[in-house]
Amino acid sequence: HHGNGTQHMFEDDPSVLYVSLHRYDNGTFFPTSKDADYDRVGSGPGEGFTVNVPWNCPRMGDAEYLAAFHQIVMPVSYEFNPELVLVSAGFDAARGDPLGGCLVTPECYAHMTHLLLGLAGGKVALVLEGGYNLESISESMTMCTRSLLGDPPPALGRLKAPHPSALQSLARVAAVHRKYWASLRLEVPVFVQERPRTRAGKGTPVLGYTPTEGISEQLASPVALPMEAVDDAVVALSSLCLEDNPAEVGETAANFHSPDSSPEGGARQKDRVSLEGAELAEDSQSGSTAAAYSEEAEPAEGSQRGSSSTRNSSGEAETSAKDTKVSPPDLSPTSIEVILLDEAAGGCSSSYELLGEDPSDGGLFYAVTPLPWCPHLDSVLPVPSAGLNVLEPCAACGSLVENWVCLICYKVCCGRYINQHMVAHNSESGHPLVLSYEDLSVWCYGCQAYVHHPALLDAKSHAHREKFGVGLTVAV
């Protein structure tokens, strides 16, 4: 349920970002207060630092919470850049809880904790609060503890698309908070199928199809935003899918995120972004509240406040000039949002023209987001006195193609798409972190992710000097 006490403690404090995902049921679920709705964003200097994601129907599960985490919680949290993350670890939303009425699995709780560890340099504290099913509490907390100890998150299995009511709630939250947070202003082109398609004749919704009837009637919140903005966001969110049918697309969500398909030993792991939808792998804390603390971060202000402000690396405020009086051009709402996005990107244009490609051709774009920290960094040992030899062949097969070096024993082996000897080395030795001699990226087998951290720069600099004759001048 909603953490109303925590919200009231910090609702006027801009140094604390309060986030809550909870059952609301249009104000009828405990504690039956409108303070839990999406339009309660804080007050005074704390306006924008309270983020409520209310669910208006029961049985919300992994798909809904992962979508909320992906679309709202993690973007805003990374933009806020906290120094500490506190989680009110109540498990009312766990599967089997008699009062919460939700379906969040222990595996999903593990993923939530794993993603939160990417914030605040891993300074995350889970404070056990409650729940009403001892078995659900023990299983869920066990999975959370395993993530805190550095275990890789378990497989989630195949997930259905989020419930339309959940998509509506997420759309309303994004519409309210986009003026505070630049990370919620991203415009993604969405192409909707004119006619619905089904799989195997079972009437299952498919990628790109948006239900156009009944959404507005399904448990609408008492205070509604202008429906044009909400409908646009619902269309965008409903194009997101957590799984694909292999018979139709040829790949599943596991192709992009599972350990078996992640190219740990040979090629860069990629998040696949399609113009007809996207693959999600997110976490959130069901039925609980998270408070993230920071002394400097402030939300980006949108056009409704007349100017935008950001902070540079030294913490000094940078504000746009207010003295110059220029008549603004007559722009559409979409144009205004694109301009805001360009400003949030540091003045770089966000148009597809910079990519030199036409997005309408159905092409795919790939991006890699390394973890800023992982719990296995303490295992990295100093570079040997003899240095690194980026031309050293694989110790097992002699291959000179796409080799990796172990950052613990500094053994060189070939990658997954050659003869998989670095994968075998990890299985035999348990050494988690390896450096690619191909592109100087670092992969963690324990976290199943790429990692970028200052503790890795010494080895990267040695390899860079061997490859290019000069050391690193900036962190890469």
Phi, psi and omega in degrees: 000171184295138177272070186296325179296315179295320179300315182292333178294325190238010188294341177248018184250110182284355179272357181234124173264118180255127181231133179221130172247125192201159170291136180231317178050048179057036176088003183263349181268146181309135006268024173051051181233139177292348176297346182269358185279168187294336185271004175269106191243010184104177183219158177056225180294345179269008180297129181097347183261006172246121184237110178254128175245096184269133173266132184256016172203161182281182174065029172285136185230209186303314184300318183290317181289323177294320177296318179297319180294319182291318187274330188237300194295306185290316177303313181293320182294318178294323178293323178292325177059068185287163174262344181204142177239123176247130181244124171282093190275070170266144186246037176297331183271002181292150176301127181100351178287130187285341183257323184292321178071022178250179190229032182286130184271160174302325179297322179293321177299324177297317179295321178301311181298319180299316180291321179298333180293346174284351180263152172055032181061027179085005179280084185234130178238127176257120181255112183294127183244314182170210192132170188231019175221108187300324180293317179296318180298312184295317180294317182292317181292327176299316179294322177297317181295322177298321177294319178298329180277358175102004177292144176294147180294145181285167178292141179267344185080190183277130182248142176280167176294149179299152179296142180304325178295324177293320178298322179295318178297316180296322179297319181292320178297315180297320181295324180286320189266356182293338178284343179264329189235120180296332182292347178261008184259005184295128177265120178245121179295133182235132178247121185257134177296139179290328180233141180290148174243157178231161177252130175055026177069017185261002177073022180286131177300145182239168183301128176097346181267130181244121176295131185254354181238140171093342183295316184293337181272347187277095171052050181295144178293151184298329179250112186257144172282169171306125191295337179297315180293319181294316181299319179299318181290323178298318179299316181295316183290325184288349176280352181277139183224140181265357177200151179241158176272119182302330182292332182263319187256332178093353179215154176246175178302331180296336179297338184254344187226347186281154178300326183292329184260349180288127184281064186300326189255003184212329183217161186287134176294140186230142167267124187268125181242116180253149179289348177258003180163185180211156177264134183248143169213089189229169179225159168202167181264106184289131173063020181227176181236147178234130177244122181249132188253139175206150181264342189243328192293141173225151180288151176290138180264137183267193186294339181291342179257001171088344179203167178240148178224143177225178176234137177274184186295339179271359178087003180277143182283140175240119183240150178286151182294140183248349187279329183288125182254109181231135179292122182289146177289161179278099185250148174284162178304323179296318179297320179298317181294322178296319178297317178299320179295320177299318179295320179294335179273016177078026179093355179280135180293140179263008184286157180289347182296329179295333180280346181070022181227155177261115183296342182287352182277004177081011180293162181248146177246142183238144179215148178242128178242098181287155174289137178283351180197152172213155185287357182260004183297332180294343181279348182292130179255158181299154177296135179304154182299332179286350180083193180246146176243101185290350178261004181294134181283169177298132182294339184265319186235353179081008180294144177253009186254126173049062178268155179235151177243133178288131183273010175249307180255351178061035171277141181257128179220160181278164187275181184301321185269010171254271177232011172063027184285335175287326175298317179294322179297319177296319180296323183280319188261334185079005179290121192272330192251130180226148181249131179278127173284350181281308183230009176064025173272157180242129179249138175250117178292327181294321180266350184054050183199159170283151184227138174231118185206149179305331180296344182262352189290331180297312179295320179297320181294319177299314181294321179298320179294322179291325182281320191238357177085355179224151176281174178289132174266336176224160178290129179239000000 
